[in-house]
């Protein structure tokens, strides 16, 4: 058989062309278009706050503004039953899609640029060209508190019937989803709770006080902390003696707070001795009961505050983006792992075949 047979030449050429096509089509999917597999989604806190769920804090204030706008609109419709749209307006769905398309278009919303702009705002204590875990926690906490205060202002408008900028207990009507918890004086949104948030005791809540009323776990005012402790005991105090014995502690509390016991977390003790150990740690005066003062350390587990969520988020981001594991994020690490910061709003579009088709 001749070496230069035209058939062999044809076959090897065909093979080469096929190989070329295969090689050029593969990397396109995995690298070049990598980022486009991810789509940022706007969400609503409203659905979650209705069921008492906490949603994660948004890293970029620009995205938070978008979400807030939709949330406000949804909230208005829920509370004031506004018409969905007046003629000529875009419908809510159209505006929503417009905003989502905006933040998913690299020309209009450039994530790398956003990180470049936000970096100096996060890197502040000290401004040393790298972001520490603590700086990340502070950033998320500040964003979370800002978003929380905005929602409180909105609630305030709704409840403030006489428009004096203050809420009286008779003006306040708890949202319908809490009706099961409500029995007038005690319990969340009851009169005792209201009074505890009324820092200066004038019978009216201003914005600061109302914000604390809606978020008692932020524990900024000692009266609220004291009320919360009373409530923690009341909910679990089956024999109604005003304190928790070991049995009540085990039935109503231990499961949710067991990782408070840091020094025992890694030991191999039996679970019974671990729970006894934690109970004894909390029972400061060793009388065999937990009193209101003694359950203060359990608040952070039973009613997690914004700090808790901010820490969780910072921990997650550090685990993904601190590539050299030096405990800091360099600007480069942030840009290389930019989607880690948008973890709360992006969705891998594996589930979204529509976008697969569009980008392939
Ligand atoms: C709230 O969280 C619970 C448990 O994590 C979940 O089952 C429920 O679907 C969530 N509710 C909403 C509205 O997301
Ligand atoms: C996004 O911004 C970066 C940094 O300024 C730039 O290098 C990149 O080309 C921009 N991308 C687009 C699609 O404009
Ligand atoms: C709340 O405070 C008001 C006075 O501002 C008082 O009249 C009322 O009895 C208090 N309610 C409770 C449940 O402590
Ligand atoms: C609300 O009242 C408290 C207590 O008097 C005060 O510390 C706080 O600054 C007030 N907040 C606003 C927004 O006026
Ligand atoms: Ca005790
Ligand atoms: Ca690092």
XYZ file of N, CA and C in Angstrom, residues 2 5 8 55 59 88 90 97 142 152 167 175 216 240 272 281 285 293 317 354:
60
model
N 0.595 2.163 -0.921
C 1.437 3.360 -1.029
C 1.192 4.288 0.160
N -1.215 7.312 -0.316
C -2.526 7.011 -0.904
C -3.519 8.141 -0.598
N -5.817 7.599 2.442
C -5.229 7.824 3.772
C -5.139 9.309 4.054
N -32.963 36.244 55.513
C -32.263 36.066 54.245
C -30.898 36.717 54.370
N -24.217 41.975 49.519
C -22.878 42.549 49.558
C -22.826 43.933 48.906
N -49.603 52.647 30.851
C -48.355 53.283 30.417
C -47.165 52.833 31.244
N -44.663 50.220 33.144
C -44.260 48.828 32.965
C -44.896 48.020 34.097
N -37.675 42.101 35.229
C -36.826 41.510 34.197
C -35.813 42.535 33.685
N -23.034 46.363 58.564
C -23.530 47.698 58.227
C -24.565 47.648 57.114
N -37.850 48.922 58.577
C -38.533 49.437 59.757
C -39.246 50.750 59.429
N -45.069 55.408 67.301
C -46.034 54.310 67.336
C -46.482 54.068 68.771
N -48.618 41.775 62.605
C -48.966 41.167 61.321
C -49.732 39.869 61.551
N -35.865 42.339 68.269
C -35.425 42.310 69.667
C -34.108 41.578 69.875
N -43.927 26.059 85.354
C -44.303 27.442 85.671
C -43.741 27.966 86.993
N -24.577 13.015 77.423
C -25.198 13.392 78.695
C -24.264 14.250 79.533
N -22.276 25.285 83.454
C -21.605 26.530 83.050
C -22.566 27.711 83.093
N -24.951 30.576 89.754
C -25.007 30.505 91.222
C -25.205 29.076 91.723
N -31.247 35.968 84.279
C -29.890 36.473 84.021
C -28.988 35.394 83.427
N -17.244 33.518 52.669
C -16.468 34.221 51.645
C -14.975 33.953 51.816
N -32.958 27.658 29.769
C -33.159 28.791 28.887
C -31.840 29.527 28.637
